């Protein structure tokens, strides 16, 4: 069995925050942010959480697929910013859209999350275990950002994207996925600390138990991405015996315009084959690839049979590049 994309959906919160607004909060400028990253605006939620946005994106994908939600076998939500430890985001989506026959769980792989979720779904479909999967990337990164820290607060945004994929007789799917935990400190955001009756309060200083925010070694991440991603793209092309000329688009995680330009140069592929919307939405982590796919789908940029390379990369470190046939 192979897999095909049936539909997509996305949801972005209403509130747009531009670079001018941020320069009123921290010592930055539109010139710095747009020239270093390509980002001009991002959407920031003022109330809707990760599950709420995920369910809204999912509902659009379900409506466009014209399927009964009861036919969905599995829901995977890729997120690093769930609303709760319990229940998981996918169960909340299930209840919201009425997909009561689905098995539901979340997957945490930072900005590689959607590609990892797609590969997990593909494995179930390929093995004949499930027929229909709903995969979602949804993030509320605005709650994980230190809004006094100019090096990170200008980069991220909130949003959700979803796709429905189904088992199919035909299709193409090749992947190169990887992780390097030895470089875990390049991108971090601590969660809860160990506090229980066996650990005295005194041994946790105030600093250690304070809320943590996203910290990033920007240059380290930049160097990792522009070295690793072109390599993995070449590897999936070799594995699938596809030439560059056969690839219609490279849909990369929307982290930074300079990263995309560098990958395009390294591959000697025109930048026009690298669709972008990071200028409007910033870096939405696991949501960026499905949001972009949905925008492309709505603009009729995707035709059946198109060969597309998806590539996500980020904290962990993690990376995943997958060649699909639309
Ligand atoms: N506005 C103005 N100045 C800023 C700034 C901001 N928002 N953020 C940082 N700076 C300053 C720094 O303080 C530093 O000043 P200094 O030279 O006086 O010390 C200077 O700009 C250069 O900082 P640096 O971090 O070296 O900038 P950079 O060219 O590496 O660009 C990133 C920073 C984050 C844009 C870049 O490293 C990057 O895009 N990295 C990849 C990050 C990424 O995509 N992560 C997500 C992957 S999932």
Coordinates of N, CA, C and O and ligand atoms in Angstrom, one line a residue, residues 27-29 32-33 36-37 111 150-151 154-155 187 216 218-219 221-222 253 255-256 258-259 283 313-314, ligand 1:
X27 N 14.4 46.1 22.0 CA 15.3 46.9 21.2 C 15.5 46.2 19.9 O 16.5 45.5 19.7
X28 N 14.6 46.4 18.9 CA 14.8 45.8 17.6 C 14.2 46.7 16.5 O 13.8 47.8 16.9
X29 N 14.2 46.2 15.3 CA 13.7 47.1 14.2 C 13.2 46.2 13.1 O 13.6 45.1 12.9
X32 N 16.1 45.1 11.0 CA 16.9 44.0 11.5 C 16.1 42.6 11.3 O 16.7 41.7 10.7
X33 N 14.9 42.6 11.7 CA 14.1 41.4 11.6 C 13.9 40.9 10.2 O 14.2 39.7 9.9
X36 N 17.3 39.8 8.5 CA 18.0 38.6 9.0 C 17.1 37.4 8.9 O 17.6 36.3 8.9
X37 N 15.8 37.6 8.8 CA 14.9 36.4 8.8 C 13.9 36.3 7.7 O 13.4 35.3 7.4
X111 N 10.3 21.3 15.5 CA 9.9 21.7 14.1 C 9.9 20.6 13.1 O 9.4 20.8 12.0
X150 N 15.0 39.8 22.7 CA 14.8 40.1 21.3 C 15.3 39.1 20.3 O 14.9 39.0 19.2
X151 N 16.3 38.2 20.8 CA 16.9 37.3 19.9 C 15.9 36.1 19.5 O 16.1 35.4 18.6
X154 N 11.2 37.7 18.2 CA 10.8 38.1 16.9 C 10.6 37.0 15.9 O 10.1 37.2 14.8
X155 N 11.0 35.8 16.3 CA 11.0 34.7 15.3 C 9.7 33.9 15.2 O 9.4 33.3 14.1
X187 N 18.7 24.2 21.3 CA 17.4 24.7 21.3 C 16.7 24.1 22.5 O 16.4 22.9 22.5
X216 N 17.9 29.6 22.4 CA 18.4 29.1 21.1 C 19.8 29.6 20.8 O 20.0 30.8 21.0
X218 N 21.3 30.5 17.9 CA 20.8 30.7 16.6 C 21.8 30.4 15.5 O 21.5 29.7 14.5
X219 N 23.1 30.7 15.7 CA 24.1 30.4 14.7 C 24.3 29.0 14.6 O 24.6 28.4 13.5
X221 N 22.2 26.5 15.2 CA 21.0 25.9 14.5 C 21.1 26.2 13.0 O 20.9 25.4 12.2
X222 N 21.4 27.5 12.7 CA 21.6 27.9 11.3 C 22.6 27.0 10.6 O 22.3 26.4 9.5
X253 N 10.4 23.7 6.3 CA 10.0 24.4 7.5 C 10.3 25.9 7.4 O 11.4 26.2 7.0
X255 N 11.5 28.6 8.9 CA 12.2 29.2 10.0 C 12.8 30.5 9.6 O 12.7 31.5 10.4
X256 N 13.4 30.6 8.4 CA 14.2 31.8 8.1 C 14.4 31.8 6.6 O 14.8 30.8 6.0
X258 N 16.7 33.2 4.9 CA 18.1 33.0 4.6 C 18.5 31.5 4.5 O 19.3 31.1 3.8
X259 N 17.8 30.7 5.4 CA 18.0 29.3 5.4 C 17.5 28.7 4.1 O 18.2 27.9 3.4
X283 N 7.9 31.7 12.3 CA 8.2 30.3 12.5 C 7.1 29.7 13.4 O 7.1 30.0 14.6
X313 N 13.1 20.6 10.5 CA 14.3 20.6 11.2 C 14.2 21.4 12.5 O 13.4 22.4 12.4
X314 N 14.8 21.0 13.5 CA 14.7 21.9 14.7 C 15.2 21.2 16.0 O 16.1 20.3 15.9
Ligands
LIG1 N1 17.0 42.9 16.9 C1 18.1 43.6 16.8 N2 19.3 43.0 17.1 C2 19.3 41.7 17.5 C3 18.1 41.0 17.5 C4 16.9 41.6 17.2 N3 15.7 41.0 17.2 N4 18.4 39.7 17.9 C5 19.7 39.7 18.1 N5 20.3 40.9 17.8 C6 21.7 41.3 17.9 C7 22.5 40.5 18.8 O1 22.4 40.9 20.1 C8 23.9 40.7 18.3 O2 24.4 41.9 18.7 P1 25.9 42.1 19.1 O3 26.7 41.8 17.8 O4 26.0 43.5 19.5 O5 26.2 41.1 20.1 C9 23.6 40.8 16.7 O6 22.2 41.1 16.6 C10 23.9 39.5 16.0 O7 23.3 38.5 16.6 P2 23.4 37.0 16.1 O8 22.6 36.1 17.0 O9 24.8 36.7 15.7 O10 22.6 37.2 14.7 P3 22.4 36.2 13.5 O11 22.9 36.9 12.3 O12 22.9 34.9 13.8 O13 20.9 36.1 13.4 C11 19.1 34.6 13.9 C12 20.1 35.6 14.5 C13 18.4 34.0 15.1 C14 18.2 35.3 13.0 C15 19.9 33.5 13.1 O14 20.9 33.0 13.9 C16 19.0 32.4 12.7 O15 18.1 32.6 11.9 N6 19.3 31.2 13.2 C17 18.5 30.0 12.9 C18 17.4 30.0 13.9 C19 16.2 29.2 13.5 O16 15.8 29.3 12.4 N7 15.7 28.5 14.5 C20 14.6 27.8 14.4 C21 15.0 26.5 13.8 S1 13.7 25.5 14.0

